[in-house]
Amino acid sequence: MKVKVGINGVGRIGRSFLRAVLAAKAPVEIVAMNDLASIEQIAHLLKYDTVLGPNPHEIRIEGNVLHIGHMSVRTSQQRDITQLPWGEVGADVIVESTGIFTDAAKAAGHLQSGARKVLIAAPATGEDITIVYGVNHQKYDGNKHHIISNASCTTNCLAPMVKVLHDGIGIESGWITTIHAFTQDQNLQDGFHKDLRRARAAANNIVPTKTGAAKAIGLIVPELSGKLDGYSVRVPIITGSLVDFVVVLTRPATAQDVNDLFKAAAQGELKNVLRYTEDEIVSSDIVTNPASCIFDAGLTKFIGASSLKVMGWYDNEWGFSNRLIDVVQLL
């Protein structure tokens, strides 16, 4: 039986999620979506995409319904989410991808509109649980978890790396630097922004900025709360990012030990979430890779016996969208 889903916010992640559902042939049916953009604008951006290329599925408009592939999706342009037609169209789970309703108290408006669950496609505040699929999704309790955060794309890449290292060896502390593609939160040209570094032209600068990905690990792996931190460095590419994770381990190990752990996890309990490669790849090689993390074994390095650096690639849009599919089916 297919899960019926509504999307609020048809931006980069909303559209990527929709296309990922079609590509994965997942048992998910998108029945409605809401965005202030017109149906004509939405149709155009679903048909043509700079990263994903032309959409292989036929797209046509019929009134306020967008037909795409096998799905007929009702569209609306409603600012007040308590007035959305989720109950009327039978939308069971709402993917909240506007970036606006990340506070659970605000996102609860979707429940008032008839939805059963809300999945916030971003870090959230006040949520019932933050889920990183493959790492802590077993903790989901349908009786008490109704507003769920899917964390960030970076946390989804980092958390499997943390799990493999902490379960297999033990982590004392760690620092991450995510070398991250620029996003819509940045400016195309220099302009006003509350973060003065993000105020600068995204396509012409390397931009150091904040990330909450490392601290968010405490929500996923509670025993590591307060033991990880990090920065983001935004770079002038449109998608494809890399987590550089420096770790102090609780006991000595070797690069071979570490790589063996990741290879086993990628073939076992984290299959499809974590991938393992020994190829000398670059960022464009992982665009449209559906995994949360592509572990790059050739970059594993030690200083001494317990100070470790590991690196994992991720498509910050497509990988994250595929985890949204996994969590939607879980709910």
mmCIF file of N, CA and C in Angstrom, residues 22-129:
data_model
loop_
_atom_site.group_PDB
_atom_site.id
_atom_site.type_symbol
_atom_site.label_atom_id
_atom_site.label_comp_id
_atom_site.label_asym_id
_atom_site.label_seq_id
_atom_site.Cartn_x
_atom_site.Cartn_y
_atom_site.Cartn_z
ATOM 1 N N LEU A 22 9.828 9.274 -8.008
ATOM 2 C CA LEU A 22 9.595 8.695 -9.328
ATOM 3 C C LEU A 22 10.755 7.803 -9.756
ATOM 4 N N ALA A 23 11.982 8.254 -9.500
ATOM 5 C CA ALA A 23 13.160 7.490 -9.921
ATOM 6 C C ALA A 23 13.288 6.181 -9.158
ATOM 7 N N ALA A 24 12.966 6.213 -7.864
ATOM 8 C CA ALA A 24 13.115 5.024 -7.020
ATOM 9 C C ALA A 24 11.953 4.054 -7.167
ATOM 10 N N LYS A 25 10.879 4.504 -7.831
ATOM 11 C CA LYS A 25 9.660 3.693 -7.946
ATOM 12 C C LYS A 25 9.209 3.218 -6.564
ATOM 13 N N ALA A 26 9.302 4.155 -5.612
ATOM 14 C CA ALA A 26 8.977 3.851 -4.218
ATOM 15 C C ALA A 26 7.464 3.754 -4.033
ATOM 16 N N PRO A 27 7.020 3.008 -3.018
ATOM 17 C CA PRO A 27 5.584 2.909 -2.717
ATOM 18 C C PRO A 27 5.081 4.172 -2.018
ATOM 19 N N VAL A 28 5.286 5.294 -2.691
ATOM 20 C CA VAL A 28 4.907 6.607 -2.173
ATOM 21 C C VAL A 28 4.152 7.327 -3.284
ATOM 22 N N GLU A 29 3.023 7.923 -2.941
ATOM 23 C CA GLU A 29 2.246 8.689 -3.917
ATOM 24 C C GLU A 29 2.105 10.121 -3.422
ATOM 25 N N ILE A 30 2.591 11.062 -4.204
ATOM 26 C CA ILE A 30 2.445 12.470 -3.857
ATOM 27 C C ILE A 30 1.102 12.944 -4.396
ATOM 28 N N VAL A 31 0.216 13.330 -3.490
ATOM 29 C CA VAL A 31 -1.158 13.659 -3.884
ATOM 30 C C VAL A 31 -1.420 15.160 -3.935
ATOM 31 N N ALA A 32 -0.576 15.945 -3.263
ATOM 32 C CA ALA A 32 -0.783 17.392 -3.256
ATOM 33 C C ALA A 32 0.515 18.091 -2.900
ATOM 34 N N MET A 33 0.633 19.332 -3.376
ATOM 35 C CA MET A 33 1.776 20.146 -2.968
ATOM 36 C C MET A 33 1.364 21.609 -2.930
ATOM 37 N N ASN A 34 1.979 22.323 -2.006
ATOM 38 C CA ASN A 34 1.643 23.721 -1.777
ATOM 39 C C ASN A 34 2.899 24.572 -1.894
ATOM 40 N N ASP A 35 2.783 25.648 -2.654
ATOM 41 C CA ASP A 35 3.885 26.598 -2.785
ATOM 42 C C ASP A 35 3.291 27.905 -3.293
ATOM 43 N N LEU A 36 3.920 29.018 -2.955
ATOM 44 C CA LEU A 36 3.414 30.304 -3.427
ATOM 45 C C LEU A 36 3.649 30.494 -4.918
ATOM 46 N N ALA A 37 4.546 29.704 -5.502
ATOM 47 C CA ALA A 37 4.777 29.770 -6.945
ATOM 48 C C ALA A 37 3.557 29.242 -7.696
ATOM 49 N N SER A 38 3.400 29.701 -8.925
ATOM 50 C CA SER A 38 2.274 29.250 -9.748
ATOM 51 C C SER A 38 2.507 27.822 -10.222
ATOM 52 N N ILE A 39 1.438 27.168 -10.627
ATOM 53 C CA ILE A 39 1.551 25.802 -11.134
ATOM 54 C C ILE A 39 2.408 25.762 -12.398
ATOM 55 N N GLU A 40 2.366 26.837 -13.191
ATOM 56 C CA GLU A 40 3.184 26.897 -14.407
ATOM 57 C C GLU A 40 4.672 26.952 -14.068
ATOM 58 N N GLN A 41 5.029 27.722 -13.042
ATOM 59 C CA GLN A 41 6.429 27.793 -12.618
ATOM 60 C C GLN A 41 6.906 26.452 -12.069
ATOM 61 N N ILE A 42 6.070 25.825 -11.259
ATOM 62 C CA ILE A 42 6.427 24.525 -10.683
ATOM 63 C C ILE A 42 6.630 23.499 -11.792
ATOM 64 N N ALA A 43 5.716 23.469 -12.750
ATOM 65 C CA ALA A 43 5.819 22.511 -13.850
ATOM 66 C C ALA A 43 7.107 22.710 -14.635
ATOM 67 N N HIS A 44 7.452 23.952 -14.898
ATOM 68 C CA HIS A 44 8.667 24.241 -15.668
ATOM 69 C C HIS A 44 9.919 23.759 -14.940
ATOM 70 N N LEU A 45 9.985 24.033 -13.627
ATOM 71 C CA LEU A 45 11.180 23.658 -12.869
ATOM 72 C C LEU A 45 11.236 22.165 -12.570
ATOM 73 N N LEU A 46 10.119 21.489 -12.657
ATOM 74 C CA LEU A 46 10.142 20.028 -12.573
ATOM 75 C C LEU A 46 10.534 19.402 -13.911
ATOM 76 N N LYS A 47 10.239 20.103 -14.985
ATOM 77 C CA LYS A 47 10.570 19.591 -16.320
ATOM 78 C C LYS A 47 12.045 19.782 -16.642
ATOM 79 N N TYR A 48 12.605 20.921 -16.242
ATOM 80 C CA TYR A 48 14.000 21.255 -16.550
ATOM 81 C C TYR A 48 14.753 21.525 -15.255
ATOM 82 N N ASP A 49 15.902 20.894 -15.104
ATOM 83 C CA ASP A 49 16.690 21.042 -13.877
ATOM 84 C C ASP A 49 18.171 21.050 -14.226
ATOM 85 N N THR A 50 18.886 22.057 -13.761
ATOM 86 C CA THR A 50 20.300 22.215 -14.101
ATOM 87 C C THR A 50 21.142 21.054 -13.603
ATOM 88 N N VAL A 51 20.799 20.509 -12.438
ATOM 89 C CA VAL A 51 21.561 19.393 -11.869
ATOM 90 C C VAL A 51 21.071 18.057 -12.416
ATOM 91 N N LEU A 52 19.775 17.838 -12.377
ATOM 92 C CA LEU A 52 19.206 16.529 -12.702
ATOM 93 C C LEU A 52 18.938 16.336 -14.186
ATOM 94 N N GLY A 53 18.946 17.425 -14.944
ATOM 95 C CA GLY A 53 18.660 17.326 -16.366
ATOM 96 C C GLY A 53 17.167 17.275 -16.638
ATOM 97 N N PRO A 54 16.785 17.093 -17.907
ATOM 98 C CA PRO A 54 15.360 17.046 -18.257
ATOM 99 C C PRO A 54 14.654 15.892 -17.560
ATOM 100 N N ASN A 55 13.420 16.138 -17.165
ATOM 101 C CA ASN A 55 12.640 15.100 -16.496
ATOM 102 C C ASN A 55 12.162 14.072 -17.526
ATOM 103 N N PRO A 56 12.436 12.792 -17.300
ATOM 104 C CA PRO A 56 12.019 11.780 -18.276
ATOM 105 C C PRO A 56 10.514 11.507 -18.276
ATOM 106 N N HIS A 57 9.802 12.054 -17.293
ATOM 107 C CA HIS A 57 8.366 11.806 -17.178
ATOM 108 C C HIS A 57 7.568 12.944 -17.814
ATOM 109 N N GLU A 58 6.482 12.593 -18.447
ATOM 110 C CA GLU A 58 5.608 13.603 -19.049
ATOM 111 C C GLU A 58 4.984 14.464 -17.956
ATOM 112 N N ILE A 59 4.945 15.760 -18.201
ATOM 113 C CA ILE A 59 4.352 16.705 -17.253
ATOM 114 C C ILE A 59 3.307 17.526 -17.993
ATOM 115 N N ARG A 60 2.104 17.593 -17.431
ATOM 116 C CA ARG A 60 1.069 18.428 -18.039
ATOM 117 C C ARG A 60 0.175 19.009 -16.946
ATOM 118 N N ILE A 61 -0.416 20.134 -17.265
ATOM 119 C CA ILE A 61 -1.261 20.872 -16.323
ATOM 120 C C ILE A 61 -2.722 20.711 -16.722
ATOM 121 N N GLU A 62 -3.554 20.459 -15.731
ATOM 122 C CA GLU A 62 -5.004 20.387 -15.933
ATOM 123 C C GLU A 62 -5.673 21.103 -14.765
ATOM 124 N N GLY A 63 -6.012 22.369 -14.984
ATOM 125 C CA GLY A 63 -6.565 23.170 -13.893
ATOM 126 C C GLY A 63 -5.522 23.377 -12.808
ATOM 127 N N ASN A 64 -5.845 22.959 -11.582
ATOM 128 C CA ASN A 64 -4.883 23.064 -10.479
ATOM 129 C C ASN A 64 -4.196 21.729 -10.188
ATOM 130 N N VAL A 65 -4.275 20.813 -11.139
ATOM 131 C CA VAL A 65 -3.652 19.494 -10.982
ATOM 132 C C VAL A 65 -2.468 19.375 -11.931
ATOM 133 N N LEU A 66 -1.348 18.931 -11.376
ATOM 134 C CA LEU A 66 -0.143 18.692 -12.166
ATOM 135 C C LEU A 66 0.013 17.188 -12.341
ATOM 136 N N HIS A 67 -0.042 16.745 -13.577
ATOM 137 C CA HIS A 67 0.144 15.329 -13.883
ATOM 138 C C HIS A 67 1.618 15.105 -14.205
ATOM 139 N N ILE A 68 2.263 14.233 -13.459
ATOM 140 C CA ILE A 68 3.672 13.937 -13.683
ATOM 141 C C ILE A 68 3.885 12.442 -13.514
ATOM 142 N N GLY A 69 4.339 11.795 -14.580
ATOM 143 C CA GLY A 69 4.454 10.346 -14.548
ATOM 144 C C GLY A 69 3.094 9.732 -14.262
ATOM 145 N N HIS A 70 3.059 8.836 -13.286
ATOM 146 C CA HIS A 70 1.799 8.174 -12.923
ATOM 147 C C HIS A 70 1.015 8.941 -11.872
ATOM 148 N N MET A 71 1.549 10.077 -11.415
ATOM 149 C CA MET A 71 0.924 10.803 -10.308
ATOM 150 C C MET A 71 0.133 12.010 -10.803
ATOM 151 N N SER A 72 -0.985 12.258 -10.152
ATOM 152 C CA SER A 72 -1.778 13.465 -10.366
ATOM 153 C C SER A 72 -1.754 14.245 -9.060
ATOM 154 N N VAL A 73 -1.100 15.405 -9.088
ATOM 155 C CA VAL A 73 -0.795 16.145 -7.863
ATOM 156 C C VAL A 73 -1.594 17.446 -7.831
ATOM 157 N N ARG A 74 -2.439 17.578 -6.835
ATOM 158 C CA ARG A 74 -3.212 18.817 -6.667
ATOM 159 C C ARG A 74 -2.303 19.904 -6.103
ATOM 160 N N THR A 75 -2.369 21.099 -6.668
ATOM 161 C CA THR A 75 -1.505 22.187 -6.214
ATOM 162 C C THR A 75 -2.327 23.297 -5.565
ATOM 163 N N SER A 76 -1.670 24.031 -4.670
ATOM 164 C CA SER A 76 -2.299 25.185 -4.024
ATOM 165 C C SER A 76 -1.231 26.225 -3.741
ATOM 166 N N GLN A 77 -1.678 27.450 -3.482
ATOM 167 C CA GLN A 77 -0.779 28.570 -3.163
ATOM 168 C C GLN A 77 -1.283 29.233 -1.881
ATOM 169 N N GLN A 78 -1.192 28.507 -0.777
ATOM 170 C CA GLN A 78 -1.783 28.930 0.492
ATOM 171 C C GLN A 78 -0.683 29.268 1.499
ATOM 172 N N ARG A 79 -0.757 30.470 2.082
ATOM 173 C CA ARG A 79 0.221 30.860 3.100
ATOM 174 C C ARG A 79 -0.084 30.228 4.461
ATOM 175 N N ASP A 80 -1.350 30.082 4.778
ATOM 176 C CA ASP A 80 -1.773 29.563 6.082
ATOM 177 C C ASP A 80 -1.863 28.039 6.008
ATOM 178 N N ILE A 81 -0.914 27.359 6.651
ATOM 179 C CA ILE A 81 -0.873 25.898 6.506
ATOM 180 C C ILE A 81 -2.018 25.203 7.238
ATOM 181 N N THR A 82 -2.706 25.916 8.124
ATOM 182 C CA THR A 82 -3.871 25.298 8.775
ATOM 183 C C THR A 82 -5.064 25.214 7.822
ATOM 184 N N GLN A 83 -4.939 25.857 6.662
ATOM 185 C CA GLN A 83 -6.027 25.862 5.681
ATOM 186 C C GLN A 83 -5.733 24.969 4.478
ATOM 187 N N LEU A 84 -4.693 24.176 4.556
ATOM 188 C CA LEU A 84 -4.327 23.317 3.427
ATOM 189 C C LEU A 84 -5.246 22.094 3.348
ATOM 190 N N PRO A 85 -5.453 21.541 2.164
ATOM 191 C CA PRO A 85 -6.458 20.485 1.974
ATOM 192 C C PRO A 85 -5.930 19.076 2.207
ATOM 193 N N TRP A 86 -5.056 18.901 3.190
ATOM 194 C CA TRP A 86 -4.445 17.578 3.381
ATOM 195 C C TRP A 86 -5.492 16.505 3.677
ATOM 196 N N GLY A 87 -6.439 16.815 4.555
ATOM 197 C CA GLY A 87 -7.470 15.834 4.878
ATOM 198 C C GLY A 87 -8.347 15.514 3.682
ATOM 199 N N GLU A 88 -8.659 16.531 2.915
ATOM 200 C CA GLU A 88 -9.531 16.366 1.742
ATOM 201 C C GLU A 88 -8.908 15.452 0.690
ATOM 202 N N VAL A 89 -7.584 15.576 0.485
ATOM 203 C CA VAL A 89 -6.918 14.768 -0.554
ATOM 204 C C VAL A 89 -6.342 13.472 0.003
ATOM 205 N N GLY A 90 -6.450 13.280 1.328
ATOM 206 C CA GLY A 90 -5.960 12.048 1.938
ATOM 207 C C GLY A 90 -4.464 11.994 2.137
ATOM 208 N N ALA A 91 -3.818 13.171 2.237
ATOM 209 C CA ALA A 91 -2.369 13.208 2.471
ATOM 210 C C ALA A 91 -2.077 12.779 3.903
ATOM 211 N N ASP A 92 -1.399 11.673 4.051
ATOM 212 C CA ASP A 92 -1.136 11.081 5.358
ATOM 213 C C ASP A 92 0.091 11.700 6.020
ATOM 214 N N VAL A 93 1.157 11.862 5.230
ATOM 215 C CA VAL A 93 2.425 12.414 5.718
ATOM 216 C C VAL A 93 2.742 13.666 4.912
ATOM 217 N N ILE A 94 3.148 14.725 5.606
ATOM 218 C CA ILE A 94 3.518 15.964 4.936
ATOM 219 C C ILE A 94 5.025 16.153 5.021
ATOM 220 N N VAL A 95 5.651 16.327 3.869
ATOM 221 C CA VAL A 95 7.063 16.707 3.826
ATOM 222 C C VAL A 95 7.107 18.231 3.847
ATOM 223 N N GLU A 96 7.568 18.775 4.960
ATOM 224 C CA GLU A 96 7.626 20.221 5.167
ATOM 225 C C GLU A 96 9.014 20.710 4.716
ATOM 226 N N SER A 97 9.062 21.268 3.498
ATOM 227 C CA SER A 97 10.357 21.625 2.908
ATOM 228 C C SER A 97 10.447 23.091 2.518
ATOM 229 N N THR A 98 9.688 23.945 3.202
ATOM 230 C CA THR A 98 9.794 25.381 2.925
ATOM 231 C C THR A 98 11.023 25.998 3.569
ATOM 232 N N GLY A 99 11.513 25.376 4.658
ATOM 233 C CA GLY A 99 12.567 25.999 5.450
ATOM 234 C C GLY A 99 12.021 27.036 6.412
ATOM 235 N N ILE A 100 10.712 27.239 6.407
ATOM 236 C CA ILE A 100 10.070 28.253 7.257
ATOM 237 C C ILE A 100 9.467 27.633 8.511
ATOM 238 N N PHE A 101 8.770 26.510 8.343
ATOM 239 C CA PHE A 101 8.048 25.897 9.463
ATOM 240 C C PHE A 101 8.905 24.807 10.118
ATOM 241 N N THR A 102 10.079 25.215 10.614
ATOM 242 C CA THR A 102 10.984 24.259 11.258
ATOM 243 C C THR A 102 10.759 24.172 12.761
ATOM 244 N N ASP A 103 9.953 25.047 13.299
ATOM 245 C CA ASP A 103 9.544 24.963 14.703
ATOM 246 C C ASP A 103 8.314 24.062 14.780
ATOM 247 N N ALA A 104 8.362 23.076 15.655
ATOM 248 C CA ALA A 104 7.283 22.084 15.717
ATOM 249 C C ALA A 104 5.924 22.719 15.987
ATOM 250 N N ALA A 105 5.906 23.776 16.796
ATOM 251 C CA ALA A 105 4.632 24.429 17.108
ATOM 252 C C ALA A 105 3.989 25.010 15.850
ATOM 253 N N LYS A 106 4.818 25.506 14.938
ATOM 254 C CA LYS A 106 4.292 26.039 13.676
ATOM 255 C C LYS A 106 3.953 24.904 12.710
ATOM 256 N N ALA A 107 4.829 23.911 12.642
ATOM 257 C CA ALA A 107 4.604 22.781 11.730
ATOM 258 C C ALA A 107 3.353 21.993 12.103
ATOM 259 N N ALA A 108 2.930 22.107 13.362
ATOM 260 C CA ALA A 108 1.724 21.397 13.809
ATOM 261 C C ALA A 108 0.478 21.844 13.059
ATOM 262 N N GLY A 109 0.556 22.974 12.373
ATOM 263 C CA GLY A 109 -0.559 23.423 11.549
ATOM 264 C C GLY A 109 -0.955 22.402 10.497
ATOM 265 N N HIS A 110 0.011 21.599 10.052
ATOM 266 C CA HIS A 110 -0.303 20.546 9.079
ATOM 267 C C HIS A 110 -1.212 19.480 9.690
ATOM 268 N N LEU A 111 -1.024 19.218 10.976
ATOM 269 C CA LEU A 111 -1.889 18.243 11.657
ATOM 270 C C LEU A 111 -3.310 18.779 11.758
ATOM 271 N N GLN A 112 -3.430 20.087 11.991
ATOM 272 C CA GLN A 112 -4.755 20.714 12.033
ATOM 273 C C GLN A 112 -5.456 20.618 10.681
ATOM 274 N N SER A 113 -4.652 20.535 9.613
ATOM 275 C CA SER A 113 -5.213 20.454 8.258
ATOM 276 C C SER A 113 -5.546 19.031 7.843
ATOM 277 N N GLY A 114 -5.346 18.071 8.752
ATOM 278 C CA GLY A 114 -5.777 16.709 8.464
ATOM 279 C C GLY A 114 -4.685 15.693 8.245
ATOM 280 N N ALA A 115 -3.420 16.125 8.305
ATOM 281 C CA ALA A 115 -2.323 15.167 8.147
ATOM 282 C C ALA A 115 -2.133 14.361 9.430
ATOM 283 N N ARG A 116 -1.549 13.176 9.285
ATOM 284 C CA ARG A 116 -1.272 12.324 10.441
ATOM 285 C C ARG A 116 0.125 12.560 10.992
ATOM 286 N N LYS A 117 1.101 12.811 10.099
ATOM 287 C CA LYS A 117 2.488 13.017 10.498
ATOM 288 C C LYS A 117 3.084 14.162 9.684
ATOM 289 N N VAL A 118 4.070 14.836 10.275
ATOM 290 C CA VAL A 118 4.814 15.882 9.577
ATOM 291 C C VAL A 118 6.290 15.520 9.618
ATOM 292 N N LEU A 119 6.916 15.512 8.454
ATOM 293 C CA LEU A 119 8.352 15.258 8.349
ATOM 294 C C LEU A 119 9.021 16.544 7.891
ATOM 295 N N ILE A 120 9.747 17.186 8.795
ATOM 296 C CA ILE A 120 10.432 18.442 8.490
ATOM 297 C C ILE A 120 11.756 18.117 7.805
ATOM 298 N N ALA A 121 11.939 18.646 6.600
ATOM 299 C CA ALA A 121 13.123 18.330 5.799
ATOM 300 C C ALA A 121 14.271 19.275 6.133
ATOM 301 N N ALA A 122 14.588 19.354 7.417
ATOM 302 C CA ALA A 122 15.616 20.272 7.917
ATOM 303 C C ALA A 122 15.792 20.022 9.411
ATOM 304 N N PRO A 123 16.856 20.555 10.002
ATOM 305 C CA PRO A 123 16.926 20.549 11.468
ATOM 306 C C PRO A 123 15.745 21.340 12.030
ATOM 307 N N ALA A 124 15.249 20.925 13.179
ATOM 308 C CA ALA A 124 14.037 21.539 13.722
ATOM 309 C C ALA A 124 14.222 21.881 15.196
ATOM 310 N N THR A 125 13.236 22.570 15.743
ATOM 311 C CA THR A 125 13.187 22.835 17.183
ATOM 312 C C THR A 125 11.846 22.346 17.712
ATOM 313 N N GLY A 126 11.887 21.678 18.854
ATOM 314 C CA GLY A 126 10.667 21.202 19.483
ATOM 315 C C GLY A 126 10.073 19.966 18.856
ATOM 316 N N GLU A 127 10.792 19.345 17.935
ATOM 317 C CA GLU A 127 10.281 18.151 17.259
ATOM 318 C C GLU A 127 10.170 16.983 18.234
ATOM 319 N N ASP A 128 9.332 16.009 17.903
ATOM 320 C CA ASP A 128 9.180 14.829 18.753
ATOM 321 C C ASP A 128 10.405 13.926 18.679
ATOM 322 N N ILE A 129 11.037 13.855 17.517
ATOM 323 C CA ILE A 129 12.259 13.070 17.344
ATOM 324 C C ILE A 129 12.971 13.544 16.080
#
